[in-house]
Amino acid sequence: MPPKSALYVAAGAVVALAFVIALVRGSAPDTVSEWLAPIGPAVALASAGLWLFDRYAWRWRGLRKLTGRPLLHGTWHGTLRTDWVDPQTGQQKSQDDNVFLVIRQRFSDLTVRMLTQESTSGSLEANLIRDPDGVHRVAYLYDNTPRPEVRHRSQIHYGATVLVTPKDTEAEGIEGHYFTDRTTSGEMRFHTRYKQLAETWVAAMNLTR
């Protein structure tokens, strides 16, 4: 169920609950104020339920099967290959076997952060897209900020990434590619997911030990 549909369902639940409360009372309200009186509690209950679903409940296995939404939340460990050439050495950078993708996911949205030993990138806009065949893609735009000590050879830049997830609602791996405004590109594969959300590359490395 798309996030907007969930909001419509919640709105309908509010109206239905208001009528149920009126029926439980045993008589129809006589005034407008009596009709509106149940709305406040109904809205509060529906809002709390929607918040709980959006943040946590949708991750439950049974609900994931109903919604078909993959569980990506956590810190992913993987590899990165790039065609970027170090201007100092003239050599293409070798594969990095310790890159991390930190996904903070709610039912309605998600954010993505990439952690490497030399830089950190954060999503400016991210979307989870379901294709007609059931495969999901994470597409996002990002800015990348290298550590100060490497900016003489690697400047702040922007890029876009598309990652593909399996059809299973609990993804066992994700992979995809990216390109940047430096006219470089590469591919990424993430094989292990940790439930913890790492804030730094060092913290992410500690999860692997």
Short mmCIF file of C-alpha atoms in Angstrom, two decimals:
data_model
loop_
_atom_site.label_atom_id
_atom_site.label_comp_id
_atom_site.label_asym_id
_atom_site.label_seq_id
_atom_site.Cartn_x
_atom_site.Cartn_y
_atom_site.Cartn_z
CA MET A 1 0.00 0.00 0.00
CA PRO A 2 1.48 3.38 -1.01
CA PRO A 3 1.96 5.94 1.76
CA LYS A 4 -0.82 8.19 0.42
CA SER A 5 -3.26 5.29 0.47
CA ALA A 6 -2.38 4.70 4.11
CA LEU A 7 -3.34 8.29 4.87
CA TYR A 8 -6.69 7.84 3.13
CA VAL A 9 -7.32 4.68 5.13
CA ALA A 10 -6.50 6.54 8.35
CA ALA A 11 -8.88 9.36 7.43
CA GLY A 12 -11.63 6.85 6.74
CA ALA A 13 -10.92 5.16 10.05
CA VAL A 14 -11.39 8.49 11.83
CA VAL A 15 -14.84 8.98 10.30
CA ALA A 16 -15.85 5.38 10.95
CA LEU A 17 -14.71 5.56 14.55
CA ALA A 18 -16.72 8.72 15.10
CA PHE A 19 -19.88 6.94 13.94
CA VAL A 20 -19.10 3.86 16.04
CA ILE A 21 -18.76 6.03 19.12
CA ALA A 22 -22.11 7.61 18.31
CA LEU A 23 -23.74 4.18 18.00
CA VAL A 24 -22.22 2.98 21.26
CA ARG A 25 -23.76 5.96 22.99
CA GLY A 26 -27.14 4.59 21.96
CA SER A 27 -28.49 7.65 20.23
CA ALA A 28 -27.57 10.01 17.46
CA PRO A 29 -26.13 13.37 18.54
CA ASP A 30 -28.65 16.21 18.58
CA THR A 31 -26.28 19.11 17.95
CA VAL A 32 -23.27 19.85 15.80
CA SER A 33 -21.04 20.03 18.86
CA GLU A 34 -22.17 16.56 19.92
CA TRP A 35 -21.39 15.26 16.44
CA LEU A 36 -17.93 16.81 16.56
CA ALA A 37 -17.12 15.71 20.11
CA PRO A 38 -15.84 12.23 19.13
CA ILE A 39 -13.67 13.62 16.35
CA GLY A 40 -10.88 14.80 18.66
CA PRO A 41 -10.28 11.39 20.31
CA ALA A 42 -10.72 9.64 16.96
CA VAL A 43 -8.13 11.87 15.29
CA ALA A 44 -5.71 11.37 18.17
CA LEU A 45 -6.13 7.60 18.04
CA ALA A 46 -5.78 7.46 14.26
CA SER A 47 -2.73 9.73 14.33
CA ALA A 48 -1.05 7.58 16.96
CA GLY A 49 -1.81 4.44 14.99
CA LEU A 50 -0.53 5.95 11.76
CA TRP A 51 2.67 7.13 13.46
CA LEU A 52 3.23 3.66 14.95
CA PHE A 53 2.63 1.99 11.59
CA ASP A 54 4.86 4.43 9.69
CA ARG A 55 7.78 4.11 12.10
CA TYR A 56 7.68 0.53 13.34
CA ALA A 57 4.64 -1.68 12.70
CA TRP A 58 5.09 -1.97 8.93
CA ARG A 59 8.37 -3.83 9.57
CA TRP A 60 6.52 -6.76 11.15
CA ARG A 61 6.77 -9.77 8.87
CA GLY A 62 3.03 -10.19 8.41
CA LEU A 63 2.48 -6.54 7.51
CA ARG A 64 5.48 -6.56 5.16
CA LYS A 65 3.89 -9.40 3.24
CA LEU A 66 0.69 -7.40 2.94
CA THR A 67 2.40 -4.21 1.78
CA GLY A 68 5.15 -5.88 -0.27
CA ARG A 69 7.62 -3.28 0.96
CA PRO A 70 11.24 -4.49 1.39
CA LEU A 71 12.95 -3.98 4.73
CA LEU A 72 16.15 -2.03 4.05
CA HIS A 73 16.49 -0.17 7.36
CA GLY A 74 19.96 -0.53 8.88
CA THR A 75 23.65 -0.37 7.96
CA TRP A 76 24.71 -2.30 4.87
CA HIS A 77 28.28 -3.52 4.32
CA GLY A 78 29.53 -3.91 0.78
CA THR A 79 31.99 -3.12 -1.99
CA LEU A 80 32.43 -0.25 -4.42
CA ARG A 81 34.15 -0.14 -7.80
CA THR A 82 34.74 3.18 -9.54
CA ASP A 83 36.34 4.47 -12.74
CA TRP A 84 37.64 7.55 -10.90
CA VAL A 85 41.34 8.19 -11.56
CA ASP A 86 43.53 9.68 -8.85
CA PRO A 87 44.95 12.88 -10.39
CA GLN A 88 48.16 12.51 -8.38
CA THR A 89 49.03 8.98 -9.44
CA GLY A 90 47.13 8.70 -12.71
CA GLN A 91 45.87 5.32 -11.51
CA GLN A 92 42.29 4.12 -11.28
CA LYS A 93 41.24 3.54 -7.69
CA SER A 94 41.09 -0.10 -6.67
CA GLN A 95 37.93 -1.76 -5.39
CA ASP A 96 36.92 -0.66 -1.89
CA ASP A 97 35.74 -3.66 0.12
CA ASN A 98 34.57 -1.67 3.13
CA VAL A 99 31.87 0.81 2.18
CA PHE A 100 28.65 1.20 4.11
CA LEU A 101 25.16 2.30 3.18
CA VAL A 102 23.07 3.54 6.10
CA ILE A 103 19.35 3.50 5.31
CA ARG A 104 16.86 5.10 7.67
CA GLN A 105 13.53 3.80 6.49
CA ARG A 106 9.95 4.52 7.40
CA PHE A 107 6.93 3.25 5.51
CA SER A 108 6.41 6.66 3.95
CA ASP A 109 10.00 7.62 3.10
CA LEU A 110 13.69 6.86 3.51
CA THR A 111 17.08 8.57 3.65
CA VAL A 112 20.42 7.17 2.53
CA ARG A 113 23.96 7.87 3.75
CA MET A 114 27.15 6.39 2.28
CA LEU A 115 30.21 6.00 4.50
CA THR A 116 33.71 5.33 3.18
CA GLN A 117 37.14 5.80 4.71
CA GLU A 118 37.64 9.02 2.73
CA SER A 119 34.19 10.60 2.44
CA THR A 120 30.55 10.73 3.47
CA SER A 121 27.58 11.27 1.19
CA GLY A 122 23.97 11.98 2.11
CA SER A 123 20.79 11.77 0.08
CA LEU A 124 19.18 15.04 -0.98
CA GLU A 125 16.12 13.23 -2.34
CA ALA A 126 15.39 9.50 -2.13
CA ASN A 127 12.55 7.30 -3.36
CA LEU A 128 11.65 3.63 -3.16
CA ILE A 129 10.16 2.62 -6.51
CA ARG A 130 8.24 -0.60 -7.14
CA ASP A 131 8.48 -1.87 -10.71
CA PRO A 132 5.59 -3.77 -12.35
CA ASP A 133 7.46 -7.07 -11.90
CA GLY A 134 7.68 -6.57 -8.12
CA VAL A 135 11.35 -5.57 -7.99
CA HIS A 136 12.09 -2.46 -5.95
CA ARG A 137 14.64 0.23 -6.74
CA VAL A 138 16.11 2.84 -4.43
CA ALA A 139 16.86 5.98 -6.43
CA TYR A 140 18.46 9.00 -4.82
CA LEU A 141 20.43 12.17 -5.45
CA TYR A 142 23.30 12.90 -3.10
CA ASP A 143 26.12 15.24 -2.17
CA ASN A 144 29.53 13.83 -1.28
CA THR A 145 31.88 15.49 1.20
CA PRO A 146 35.44 14.11 1.26
CA ARG A 147 37.53 14.39 4.41
CA PRO A 148 39.57 17.63 4.53
CA GLU A 149 42.90 15.84 4.15
CA VAL A 150 41.97 14.40 0.73
CA ARG A 151 40.21 17.40 -0.83
CA HIS A 152 43.34 18.40 -2.71
CA ARG A 153 42.63 15.41 -4.98
CA SER A 154 38.93 14.71 -4.32
CA GLN A 155 36.54 17.66 -4.24
CA ILE A 156 33.00 17.95 -2.93
CA HIS A 157 30.65 16.73 -5.65
CA TYR A 158 27.12 15.57 -6.46
CA GLY A 159 25.70 12.44 -7.99
CA ALA A 160 22.84 10.01 -8.44
CA THR A 161 22.47 6.35 -7.46
CA VAL A 162 20.05 3.58 -8.41
CA LEU A 163 20.04 0.38 -6.34
CA VAL A 164 18.00 -2.76 -7.02
CA THR A 165 16.55 -4.91 -4.22
CA PRO A 166 15.22 -8.48 -4.45
CA LYS A 167 11.50 -9.20 -4.60
CA ASP A 168 11.62 -10.67 -1.09
CA THR A 169 10.19 -8.30 1.51
CA GLU A 170 13.33 -8.72 3.63
CA ALA A 171 16.15 -7.94 1.23
CA GLU A 172 19.24 -10.13 1.51
CA GLY A 173 21.37 -7.92 -0.71
CA ILE A 174 21.21 -4.79 -2.82
CA GLU A 175 23.30 -3.65 -5.76
CA GLY A 176 23.39 -0.89 -8.31
CA HIS A 177 25.38 1.89 -9.91
CA TYR A 178 26.04 5.59 -9.60
CA PHE A 179 27.38 8.53 -11.58
CA THR A 180 28.65 11.95 -10.54
CA ASP A 181 29.06 15.48 -11.85
CA ARG A 182 32.79 14.71 -12.08
CA THR A 183 31.88 12.46 -15.06
CA THR A 184 32.79 9.38 -13.04
CA SER A 185 30.68 6.31 -12.40
CA GLY A 186 30.82 3.00 -10.59
CA GLU A 187 28.93 0.08 -9.14
CA MET A 188 28.13 -1.05 -5.62
CA ARG A 189 27.14 -4.34 -4.03
CA PHE A 190 25.96 -4.67 -0.44
CA HIS A 191 25.78 -8.13 1.07
CA THR A 192 25.33 -7.80 4.85
CA ARG A 193 22.78 -5.77 6.82
CA TYR A 194 23.17 -4.75 10.46
CA LYS A 195 20.17 -3.46 12.40
CA GLN A 196 22.23 -0.71 14.04
CA LEU A 197 22.50 2.67 12.34
CA ALA A 198 26.15 3.74 12.12
CA GLU A 199 26.98 7.44 12.17
CA THR A 200 30.62 7.19 11.02
CA TRP A 201 32.79 4.88 8.94
CA VAL A 202 34.71 3.81 12.05
CA ALA A 203 31.47 2.95 13.86
CA ALA A 204 30.32 0.96 10.82
CA MET A 205 33.60 -0.97 10.72
CA ASN A 206 33.12 -1.87 14.37
CA LEU A 207 29.85 -3.58 13.43
CA THR A 208 31.78 -6.05 11.28
CA ARG A 209 34.07 -7.19 14.08
#
